[in-house]
mmCIF file of C-alpha atoms and ligand atoms in Angstrom:
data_model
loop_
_atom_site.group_PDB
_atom_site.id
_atom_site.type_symbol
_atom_site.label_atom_id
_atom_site.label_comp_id
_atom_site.label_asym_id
_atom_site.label_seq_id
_atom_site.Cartn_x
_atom_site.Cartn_y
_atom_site.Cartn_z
ATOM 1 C CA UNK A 1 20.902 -70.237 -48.719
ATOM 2 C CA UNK A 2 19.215 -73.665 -48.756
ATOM 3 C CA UNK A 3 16.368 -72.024 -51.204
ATOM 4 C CA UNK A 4 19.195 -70.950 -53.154
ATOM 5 C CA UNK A 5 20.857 -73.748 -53.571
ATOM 6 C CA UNK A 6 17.470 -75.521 -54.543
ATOM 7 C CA UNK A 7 16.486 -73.026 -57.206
ATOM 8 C CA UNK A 8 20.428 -73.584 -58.446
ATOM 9 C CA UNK A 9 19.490 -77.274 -58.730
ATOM 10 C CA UNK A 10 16.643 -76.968 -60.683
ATOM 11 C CA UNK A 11 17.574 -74.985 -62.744
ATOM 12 C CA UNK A 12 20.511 -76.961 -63.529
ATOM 13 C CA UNK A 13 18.178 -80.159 -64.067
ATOM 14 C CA UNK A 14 15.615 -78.417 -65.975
ATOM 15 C CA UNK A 15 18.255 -76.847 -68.859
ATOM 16 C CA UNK A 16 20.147 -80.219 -68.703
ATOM 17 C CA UNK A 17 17.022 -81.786 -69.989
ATOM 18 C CA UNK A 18 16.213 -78.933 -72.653
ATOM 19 C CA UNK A 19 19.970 -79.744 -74.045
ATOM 20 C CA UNK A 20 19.637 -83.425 -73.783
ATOM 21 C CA UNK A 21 22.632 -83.323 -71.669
ATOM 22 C CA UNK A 22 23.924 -86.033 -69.273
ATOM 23 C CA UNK A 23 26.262 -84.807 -65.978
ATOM 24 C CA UNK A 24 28.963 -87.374 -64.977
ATOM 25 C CA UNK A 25 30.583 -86.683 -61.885
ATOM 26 C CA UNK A 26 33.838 -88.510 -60.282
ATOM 27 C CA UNK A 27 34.631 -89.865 -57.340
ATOM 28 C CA UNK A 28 36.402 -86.944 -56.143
ATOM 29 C CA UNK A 29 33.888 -83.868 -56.627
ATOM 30 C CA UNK A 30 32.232 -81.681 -54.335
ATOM 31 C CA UNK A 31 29.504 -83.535 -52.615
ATOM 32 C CA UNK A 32 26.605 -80.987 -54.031
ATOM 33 C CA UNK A 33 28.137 -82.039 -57.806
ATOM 34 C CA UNK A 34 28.247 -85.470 -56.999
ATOM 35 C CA UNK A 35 24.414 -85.375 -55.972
ATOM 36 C CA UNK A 36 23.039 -83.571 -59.040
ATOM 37 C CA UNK A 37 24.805 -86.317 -61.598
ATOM 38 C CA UNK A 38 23.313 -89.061 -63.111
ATOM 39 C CA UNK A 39 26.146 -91.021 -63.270
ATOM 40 C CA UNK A 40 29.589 -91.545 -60.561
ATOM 41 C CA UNK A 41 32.504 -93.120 -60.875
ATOM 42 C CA UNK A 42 36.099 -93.450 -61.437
ATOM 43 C CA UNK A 43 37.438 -92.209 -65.142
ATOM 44 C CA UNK A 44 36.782 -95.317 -67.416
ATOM 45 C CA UNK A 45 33.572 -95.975 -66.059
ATOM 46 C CA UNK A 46 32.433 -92.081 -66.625
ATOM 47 C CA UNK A 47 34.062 -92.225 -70.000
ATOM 48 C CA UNK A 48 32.082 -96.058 -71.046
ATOM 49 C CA UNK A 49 28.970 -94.038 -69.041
ATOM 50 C CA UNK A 50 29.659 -91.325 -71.546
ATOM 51 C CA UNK A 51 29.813 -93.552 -74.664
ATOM 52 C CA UNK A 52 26.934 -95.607 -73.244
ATOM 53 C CA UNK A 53 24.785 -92.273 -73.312
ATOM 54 C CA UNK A 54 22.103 -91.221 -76.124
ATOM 55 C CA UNK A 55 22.844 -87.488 -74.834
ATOM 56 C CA UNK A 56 23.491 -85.450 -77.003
ATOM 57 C CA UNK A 57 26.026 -83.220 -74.749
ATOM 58 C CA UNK A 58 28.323 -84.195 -71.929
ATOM 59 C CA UNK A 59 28.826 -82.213 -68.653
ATOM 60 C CA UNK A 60 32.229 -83.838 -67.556
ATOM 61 C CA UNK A 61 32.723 -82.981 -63.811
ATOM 62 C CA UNK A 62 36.043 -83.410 -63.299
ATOM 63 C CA UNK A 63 39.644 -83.110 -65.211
ATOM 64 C CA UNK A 64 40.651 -81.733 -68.611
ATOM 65 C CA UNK A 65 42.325 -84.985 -69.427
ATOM 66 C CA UNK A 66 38.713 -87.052 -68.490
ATOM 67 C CA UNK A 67 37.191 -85.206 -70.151
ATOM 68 C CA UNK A 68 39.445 -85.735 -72.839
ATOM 69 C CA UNK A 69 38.691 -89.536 -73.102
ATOM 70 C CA UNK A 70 34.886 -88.976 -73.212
ATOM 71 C CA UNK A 71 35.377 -86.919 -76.593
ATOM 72 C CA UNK A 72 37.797 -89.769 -77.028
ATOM 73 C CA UNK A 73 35.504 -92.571 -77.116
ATOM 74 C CA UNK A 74 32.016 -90.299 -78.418
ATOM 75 C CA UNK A 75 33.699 -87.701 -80.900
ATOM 76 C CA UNK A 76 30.077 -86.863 -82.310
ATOM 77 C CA UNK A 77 28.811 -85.810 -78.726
ATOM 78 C CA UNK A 78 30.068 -82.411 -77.425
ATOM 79 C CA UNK A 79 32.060 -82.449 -73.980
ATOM 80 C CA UNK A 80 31.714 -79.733 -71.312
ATOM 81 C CA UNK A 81 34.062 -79.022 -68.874
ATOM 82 C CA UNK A 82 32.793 -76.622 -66.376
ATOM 83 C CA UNK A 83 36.147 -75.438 -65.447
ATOM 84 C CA UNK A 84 38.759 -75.029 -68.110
ATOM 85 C CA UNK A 85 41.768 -75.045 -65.948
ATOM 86 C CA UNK A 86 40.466 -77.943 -63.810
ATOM 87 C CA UNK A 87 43.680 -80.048 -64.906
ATOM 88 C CA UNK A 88 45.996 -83.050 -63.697
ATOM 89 C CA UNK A 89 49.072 -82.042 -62.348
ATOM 90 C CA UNK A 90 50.174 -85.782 -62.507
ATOM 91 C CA UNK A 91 48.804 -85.763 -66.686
ATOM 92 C CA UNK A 92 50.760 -82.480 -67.317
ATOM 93 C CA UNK A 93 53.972 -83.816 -65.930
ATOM 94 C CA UNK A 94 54.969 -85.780 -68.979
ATOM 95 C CA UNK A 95 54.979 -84.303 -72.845
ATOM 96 C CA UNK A 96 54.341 -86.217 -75.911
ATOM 97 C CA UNK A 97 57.769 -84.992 -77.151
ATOM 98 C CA UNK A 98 59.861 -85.831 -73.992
ATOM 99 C CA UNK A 99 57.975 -89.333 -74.315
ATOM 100 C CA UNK A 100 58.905 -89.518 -77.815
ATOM 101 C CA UNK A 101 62.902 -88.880 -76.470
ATOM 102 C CA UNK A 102 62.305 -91.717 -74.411
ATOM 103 C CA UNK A 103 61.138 -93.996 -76.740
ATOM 104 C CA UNK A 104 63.980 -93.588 -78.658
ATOM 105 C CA UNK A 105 66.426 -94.715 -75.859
ATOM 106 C CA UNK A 106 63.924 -97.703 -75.095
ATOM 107 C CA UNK A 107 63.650 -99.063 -78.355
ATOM 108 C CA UNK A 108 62.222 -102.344 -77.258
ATOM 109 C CA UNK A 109 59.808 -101.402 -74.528
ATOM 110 C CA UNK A 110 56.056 -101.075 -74.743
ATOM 111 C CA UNK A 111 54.897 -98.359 -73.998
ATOM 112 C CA UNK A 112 51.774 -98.485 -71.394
ATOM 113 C CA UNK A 113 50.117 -95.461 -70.106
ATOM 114 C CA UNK A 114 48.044 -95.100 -67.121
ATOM 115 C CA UNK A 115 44.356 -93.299 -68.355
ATOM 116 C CA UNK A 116 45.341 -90.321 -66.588
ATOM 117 C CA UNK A 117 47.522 -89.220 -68.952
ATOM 118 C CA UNK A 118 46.637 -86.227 -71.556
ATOM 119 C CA UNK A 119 45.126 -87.592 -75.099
ATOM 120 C CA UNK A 120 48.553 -86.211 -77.032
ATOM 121 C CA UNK A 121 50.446 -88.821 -73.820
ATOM 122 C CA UNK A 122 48.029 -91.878 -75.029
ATOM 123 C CA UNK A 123 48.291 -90.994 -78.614
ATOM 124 C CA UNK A 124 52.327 -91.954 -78.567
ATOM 125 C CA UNK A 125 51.331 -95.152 -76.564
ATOM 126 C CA UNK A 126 51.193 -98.880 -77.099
ATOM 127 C CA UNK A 127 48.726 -99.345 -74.429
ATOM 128 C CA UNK A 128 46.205 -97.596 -71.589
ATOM 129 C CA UNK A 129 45.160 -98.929 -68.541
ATOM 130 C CA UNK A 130 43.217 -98.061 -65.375
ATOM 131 C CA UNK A 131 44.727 -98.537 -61.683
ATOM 132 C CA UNK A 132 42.318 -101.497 -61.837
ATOM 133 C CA UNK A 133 43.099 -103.381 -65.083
ATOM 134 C CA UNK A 134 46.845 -102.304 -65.215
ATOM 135 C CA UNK A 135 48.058 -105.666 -63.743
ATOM 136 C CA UNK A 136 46.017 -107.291 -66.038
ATOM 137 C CA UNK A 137 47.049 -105.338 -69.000
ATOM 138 C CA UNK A 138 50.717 -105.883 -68.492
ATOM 139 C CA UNK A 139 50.344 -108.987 -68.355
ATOM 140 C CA UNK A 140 48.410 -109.683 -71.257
ATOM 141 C CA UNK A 141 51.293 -107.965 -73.245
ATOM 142 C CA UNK A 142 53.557 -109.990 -75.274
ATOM 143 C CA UNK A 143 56.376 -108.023 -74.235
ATOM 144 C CA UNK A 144 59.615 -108.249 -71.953
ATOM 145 C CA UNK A 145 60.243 -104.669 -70.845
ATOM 146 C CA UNK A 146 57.563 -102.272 -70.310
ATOM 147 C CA UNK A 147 58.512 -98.139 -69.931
ATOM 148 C CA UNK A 148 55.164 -97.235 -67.527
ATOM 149 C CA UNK A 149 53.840 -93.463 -67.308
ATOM 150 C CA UNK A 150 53.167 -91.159 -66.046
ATOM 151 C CA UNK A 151 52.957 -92.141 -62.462
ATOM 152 C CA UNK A 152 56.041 -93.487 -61.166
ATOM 153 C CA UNK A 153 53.868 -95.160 -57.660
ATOM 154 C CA UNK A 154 51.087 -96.789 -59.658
ATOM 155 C CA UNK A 155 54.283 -98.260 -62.085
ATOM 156 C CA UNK A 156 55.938 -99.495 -58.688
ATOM 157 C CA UNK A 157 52.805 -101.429 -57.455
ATOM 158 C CA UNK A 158 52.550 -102.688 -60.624
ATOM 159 C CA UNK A 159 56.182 -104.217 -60.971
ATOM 160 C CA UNK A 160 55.656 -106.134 -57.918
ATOM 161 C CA UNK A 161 52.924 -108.108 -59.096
ATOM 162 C CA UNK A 162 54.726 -108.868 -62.684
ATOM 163 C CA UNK A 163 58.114 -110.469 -63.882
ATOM 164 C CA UNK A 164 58.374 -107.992 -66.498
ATOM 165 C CA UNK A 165 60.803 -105.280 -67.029
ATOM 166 C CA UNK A 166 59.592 -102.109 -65.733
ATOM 167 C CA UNK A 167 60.867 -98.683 -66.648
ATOM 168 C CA UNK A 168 59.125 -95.602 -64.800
ATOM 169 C CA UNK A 169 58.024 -92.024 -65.754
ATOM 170 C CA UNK A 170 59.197 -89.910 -62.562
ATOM 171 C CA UNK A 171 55.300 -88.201 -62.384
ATOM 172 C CA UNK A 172 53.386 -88.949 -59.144
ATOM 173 C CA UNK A 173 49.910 -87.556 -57.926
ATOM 174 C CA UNK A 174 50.184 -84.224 -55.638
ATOM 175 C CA UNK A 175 47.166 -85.355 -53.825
ATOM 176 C CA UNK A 176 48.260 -88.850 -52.937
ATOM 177 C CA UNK A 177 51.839 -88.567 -52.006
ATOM 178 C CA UNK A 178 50.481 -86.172 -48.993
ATOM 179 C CA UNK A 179 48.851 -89.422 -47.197
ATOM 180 C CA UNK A 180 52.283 -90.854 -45.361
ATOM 181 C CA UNK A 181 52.942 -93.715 -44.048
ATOM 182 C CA UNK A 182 52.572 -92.476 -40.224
ATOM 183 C CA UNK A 183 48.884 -91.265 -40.328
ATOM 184 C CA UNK A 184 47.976 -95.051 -41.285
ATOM 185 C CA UNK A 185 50.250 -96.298 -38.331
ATOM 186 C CA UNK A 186 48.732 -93.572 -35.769
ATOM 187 C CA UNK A 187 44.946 -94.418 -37.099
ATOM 188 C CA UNK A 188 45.753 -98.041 -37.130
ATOM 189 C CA UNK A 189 46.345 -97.615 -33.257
ATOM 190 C CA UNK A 190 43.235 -95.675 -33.531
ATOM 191 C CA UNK A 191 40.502 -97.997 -35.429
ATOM 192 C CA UNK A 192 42.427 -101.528 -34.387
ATOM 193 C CA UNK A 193 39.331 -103.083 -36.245
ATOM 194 C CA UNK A 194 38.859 -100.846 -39.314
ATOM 195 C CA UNK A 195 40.330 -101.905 -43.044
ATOM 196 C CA UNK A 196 43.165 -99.879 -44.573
ATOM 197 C CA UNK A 197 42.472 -98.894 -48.249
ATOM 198 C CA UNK A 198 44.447 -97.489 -50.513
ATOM 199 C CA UNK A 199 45.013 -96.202 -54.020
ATOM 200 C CA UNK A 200 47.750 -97.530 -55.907
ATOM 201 C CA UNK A 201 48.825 -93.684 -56.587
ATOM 202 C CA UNK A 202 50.257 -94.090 -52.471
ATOM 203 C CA UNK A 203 53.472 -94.005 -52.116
ATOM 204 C CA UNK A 204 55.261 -97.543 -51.526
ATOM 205 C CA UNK A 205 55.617 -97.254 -47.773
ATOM 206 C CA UNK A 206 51.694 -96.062 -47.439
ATOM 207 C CA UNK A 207 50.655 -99.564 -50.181
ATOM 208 C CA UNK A 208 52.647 -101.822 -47.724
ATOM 209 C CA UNK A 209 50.677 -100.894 -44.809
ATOM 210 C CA UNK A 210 47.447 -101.166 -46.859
ATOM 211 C CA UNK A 211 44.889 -104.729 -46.324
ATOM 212 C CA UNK A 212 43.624 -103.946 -50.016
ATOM 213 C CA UNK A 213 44.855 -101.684 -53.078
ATOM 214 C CA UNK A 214 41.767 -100.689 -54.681
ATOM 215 C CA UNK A 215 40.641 -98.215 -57.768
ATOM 216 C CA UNK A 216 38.148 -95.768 -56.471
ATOM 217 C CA UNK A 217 35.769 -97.889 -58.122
ATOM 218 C CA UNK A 218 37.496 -101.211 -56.293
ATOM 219 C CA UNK A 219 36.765 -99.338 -53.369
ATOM 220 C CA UNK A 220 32.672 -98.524 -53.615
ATOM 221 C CA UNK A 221 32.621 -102.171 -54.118
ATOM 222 C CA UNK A 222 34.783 -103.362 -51.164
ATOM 223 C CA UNK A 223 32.727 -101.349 -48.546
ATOM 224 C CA UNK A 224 29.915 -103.015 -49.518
ATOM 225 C CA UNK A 225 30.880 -106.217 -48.046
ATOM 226 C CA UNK A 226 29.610 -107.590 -44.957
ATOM 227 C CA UNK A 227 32.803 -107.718 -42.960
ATOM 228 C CA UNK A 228 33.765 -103.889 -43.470
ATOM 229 C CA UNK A 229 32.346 -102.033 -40.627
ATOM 230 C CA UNK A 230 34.917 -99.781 -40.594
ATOM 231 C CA UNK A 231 37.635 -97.856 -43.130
ATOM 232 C CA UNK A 232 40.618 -96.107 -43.686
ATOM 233 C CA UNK A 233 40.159 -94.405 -46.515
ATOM 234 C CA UNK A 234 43.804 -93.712 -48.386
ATOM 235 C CA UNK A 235 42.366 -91.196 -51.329
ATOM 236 C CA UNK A 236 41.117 -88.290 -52.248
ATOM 237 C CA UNK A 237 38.316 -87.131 -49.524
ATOM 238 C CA UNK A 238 35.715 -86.483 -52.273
ATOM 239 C CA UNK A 239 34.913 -90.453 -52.308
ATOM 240 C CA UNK A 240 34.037 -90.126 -48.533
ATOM 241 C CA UNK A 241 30.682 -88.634 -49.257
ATOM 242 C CA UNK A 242 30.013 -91.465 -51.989
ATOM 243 C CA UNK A 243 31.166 -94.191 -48.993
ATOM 244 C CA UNK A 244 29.118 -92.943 -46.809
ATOM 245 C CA UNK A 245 26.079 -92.544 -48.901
ATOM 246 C CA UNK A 246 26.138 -96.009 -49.975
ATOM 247 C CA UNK A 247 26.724 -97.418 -46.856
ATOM 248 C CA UNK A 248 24.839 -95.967 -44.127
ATOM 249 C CA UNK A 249 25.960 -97.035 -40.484
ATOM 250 C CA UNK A 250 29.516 -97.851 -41.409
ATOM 251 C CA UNK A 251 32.353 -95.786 -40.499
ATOM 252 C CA UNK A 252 34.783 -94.297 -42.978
ATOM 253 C CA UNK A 253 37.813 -92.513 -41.943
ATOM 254 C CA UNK A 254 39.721 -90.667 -44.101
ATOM 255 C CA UNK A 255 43.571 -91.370 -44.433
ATOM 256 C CA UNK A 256 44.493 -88.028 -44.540
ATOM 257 C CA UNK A 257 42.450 -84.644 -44.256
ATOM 258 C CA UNK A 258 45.056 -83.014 -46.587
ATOM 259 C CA UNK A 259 44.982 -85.310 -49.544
ATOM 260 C CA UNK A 260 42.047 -83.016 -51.644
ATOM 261 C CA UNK A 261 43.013 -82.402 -55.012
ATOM 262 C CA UNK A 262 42.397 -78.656 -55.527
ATOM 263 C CA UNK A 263 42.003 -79.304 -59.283
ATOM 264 C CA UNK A 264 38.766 -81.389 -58.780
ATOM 265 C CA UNK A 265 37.009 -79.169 -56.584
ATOM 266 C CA UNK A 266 37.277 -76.207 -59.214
ATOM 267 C CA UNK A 267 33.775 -77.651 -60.243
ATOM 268 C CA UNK A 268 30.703 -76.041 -58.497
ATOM 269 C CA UNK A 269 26.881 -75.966 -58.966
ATOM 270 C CA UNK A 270 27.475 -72.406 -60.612
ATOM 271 C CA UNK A 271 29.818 -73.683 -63.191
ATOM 272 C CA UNK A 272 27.453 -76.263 -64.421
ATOM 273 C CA UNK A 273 24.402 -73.804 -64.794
ATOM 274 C CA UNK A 274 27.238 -71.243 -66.866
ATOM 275 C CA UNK A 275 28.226 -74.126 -68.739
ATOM 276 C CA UNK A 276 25.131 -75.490 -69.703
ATOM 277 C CA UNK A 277 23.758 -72.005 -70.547
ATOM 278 C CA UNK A 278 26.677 -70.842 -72.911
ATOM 279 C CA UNK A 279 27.532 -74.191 -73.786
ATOM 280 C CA UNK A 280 31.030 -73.925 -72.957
ATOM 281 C CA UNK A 281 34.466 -74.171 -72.363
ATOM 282 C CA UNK A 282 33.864 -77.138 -75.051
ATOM 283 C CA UNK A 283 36.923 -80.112 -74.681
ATOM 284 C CA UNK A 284 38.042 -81.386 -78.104
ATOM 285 C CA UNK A 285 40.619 -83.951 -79.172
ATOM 286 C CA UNK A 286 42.560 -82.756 -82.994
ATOM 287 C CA UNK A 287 41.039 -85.907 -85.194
ATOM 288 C CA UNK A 288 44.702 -87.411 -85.523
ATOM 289 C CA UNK A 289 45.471 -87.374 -81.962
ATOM 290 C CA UNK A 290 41.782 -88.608 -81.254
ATOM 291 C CA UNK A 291 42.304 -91.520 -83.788
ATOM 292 C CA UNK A 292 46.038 -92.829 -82.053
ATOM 293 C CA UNK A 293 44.825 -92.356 -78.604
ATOM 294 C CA UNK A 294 41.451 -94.522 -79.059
ATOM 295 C CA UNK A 295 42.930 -97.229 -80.792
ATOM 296 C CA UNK A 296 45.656 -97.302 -77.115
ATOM 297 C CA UNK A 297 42.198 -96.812 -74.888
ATOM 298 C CA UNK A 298 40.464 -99.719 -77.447
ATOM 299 C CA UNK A 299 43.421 -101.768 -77.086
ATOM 300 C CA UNK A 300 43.044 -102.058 -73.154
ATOM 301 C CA UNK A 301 38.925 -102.346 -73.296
ATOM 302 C CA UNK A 302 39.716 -105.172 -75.822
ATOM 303 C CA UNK A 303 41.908 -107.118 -73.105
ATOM 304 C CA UNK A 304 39.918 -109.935 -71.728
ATOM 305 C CA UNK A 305 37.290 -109.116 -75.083
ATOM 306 C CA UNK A 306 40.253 -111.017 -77.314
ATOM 307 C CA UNK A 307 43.666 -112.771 -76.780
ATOM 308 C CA UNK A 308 45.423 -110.066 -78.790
ATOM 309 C CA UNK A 309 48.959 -109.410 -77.709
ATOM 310 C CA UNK A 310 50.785 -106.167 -78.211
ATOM 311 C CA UNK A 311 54.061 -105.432 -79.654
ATOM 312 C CA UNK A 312 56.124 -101.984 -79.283
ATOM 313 C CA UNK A 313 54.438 -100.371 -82.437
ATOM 314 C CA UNK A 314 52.220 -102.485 -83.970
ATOM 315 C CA UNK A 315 49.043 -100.179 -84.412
ATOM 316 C CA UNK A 316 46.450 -102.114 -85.765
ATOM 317 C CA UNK A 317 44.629 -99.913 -88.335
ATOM 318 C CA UNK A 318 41.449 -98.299 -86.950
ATOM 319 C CA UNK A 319 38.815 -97.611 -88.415
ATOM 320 C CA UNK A 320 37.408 -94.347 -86.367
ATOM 321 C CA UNK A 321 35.068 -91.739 -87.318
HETATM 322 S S1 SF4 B 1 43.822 -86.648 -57.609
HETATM 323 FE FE1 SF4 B 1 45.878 -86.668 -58.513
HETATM 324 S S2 SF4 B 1 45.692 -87.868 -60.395
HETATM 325 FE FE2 SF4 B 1 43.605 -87.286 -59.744
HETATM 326 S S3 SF4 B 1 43.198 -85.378 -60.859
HETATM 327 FE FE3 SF4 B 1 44.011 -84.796 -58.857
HETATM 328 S S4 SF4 B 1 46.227 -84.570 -59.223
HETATM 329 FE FE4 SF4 B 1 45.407 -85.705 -60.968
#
């Protein structure tokens, strides 16, 4: 098995260089995928890895929508994604026409939309952000009322740290609303010294039990630091492997055994090789669509860059590909 799985790898590595192809992996893949990619992370930073990259072909290991913003921000590279129906339940639970129905009853609200969101969700946006910048982004914009989607939790963690008006999209991620408020309680009792950290996709009652609300990324970072010897870990499981890699001797605990998103683990070692080899299922974003959604995912890399504030609408022209 272990010679198979050795011969798998190289011959993964060895076609990857023959197609001048980079493999980005996120935070919540199987740990085999993880190992074999040159790059992981959360979503933005595996989408600026994948702009960032003189490759001429992308091997996106993780969901349709991510690998949506890589062709997104490099539309001359081509984007693999292993799986074709590894998807977001959370992305898929919001339409660019029902968004469109909303606008219209929210005439005065910017529109801000979380980065996983589909690249027809972003196109009809004002603004993207990340579940580390979004507090940041809001904040920048010059606006009073703000309709948030598509998850609902990540909107209410947001509103509590902003004066702003905050309308939410009912979506919510499948894999985060399973951690609940009483495994942190009964681990807590558990681990009396370990750090609780959580994802801003947690449910309300899960955040206020939390000592930090971090990104995945956030999270690498954090259990770095000298004074974590010890972590409850409220995310997907995949990151466990990465925590533990990184940080050898410390103890990470995870919040809940059943928050795995099924969707991420649809990537294997096989479905690399097949991908690489045939060179597909290729992801693609219709030029129009790519052009409205960059200029929302621009708009948000350019907070911090430039002092612009936003108004519901206001497009500035782009000049794309
Ligand atoms: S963990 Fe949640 S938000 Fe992330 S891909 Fe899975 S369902 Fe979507």
């Amino acid at each position: 098995m272990e010679n198979r799985d050795a011969e798998l790898r190289e011959k993964i590595l060895s076609l990857k260089r023959r197609r001048n192809a980079v493999i980005l992996a996120h935070n919540y893949q199987l740990d085999e995928v993880q190992d074999i990619a040159d790059f992981v992370g959360d979503s933005l930073e595996l989408s600026q890895q994948a702009a960032r990259t003189d490759a001429e072909v992308i091997v996106f290991c993780g969901v349709h929508f991510m690998a949506e913003t890589a062709s997104i921000l490099c539309p001359d590279k081509v984007v693999l994604l292993p799986d074709v129906h590894a998807g977001c339940p959370m992305a898929n639970m919001i339409t660019a026409e029902r968004l469109r129905e909303r606008k219209k009853e929210l005439p005065g609200a910017t529109v801000v939309c979380y980065i996983n969101s589909t690249a027809e969700t972003k196109a009809e946006s004002d603004i993207c952000c990340t579940s580390a910048n979004a507090v940041k982004v809001i904040e920048s914009l010059d606006a009073k009322e703000i309709l948030f989607v598509p998850d609902q939790y990540l909107g209410h963690y947001i509103s509590t740290k902003t004066d702003k008006k905050m309308f939410f999209w009912p979506g919510f991620c499948p894999t985060h609303i399973r951690i609940g408020a009483e495994h942190i309680i009964e681990l807590k009792q558990e681990h009396s010294q370990a750090k609780v950290v959580v994802h801003p996709e947690c449910r309300p009652e899960v955040i206020a039990l939390a000592d930090e609300v971090l990104s995945t990324g956030g999270m690498c970072r954090y259990a770095s630091r000298n004074e974590v010897e010890e972590m409850i870990v409220g995310t997907e499981i995949g990151i466990i492997h990465r925590l533990k890699k990184e940080n050898p001797g410390k103890k990470f605990i995870p919040a809940s055994e059943q928050a795995i998103c099924p969707n991420m683990k649809l990537i294997t070692l096989n479905k690399i090789l097949w991908s690489l080899e045939e060179m597909t299922p290729e992801v693609k974003v219709p030029k129009e669509i790519c052009l409205k959604a960059k200029a929302a995912v621009d708009r948000m890399l350019g907070i911090g860059r430039a002092d612009e504030r936003i108004k519901p609408g206001s497009y500035p022209d782009y000049h794309g590909h």
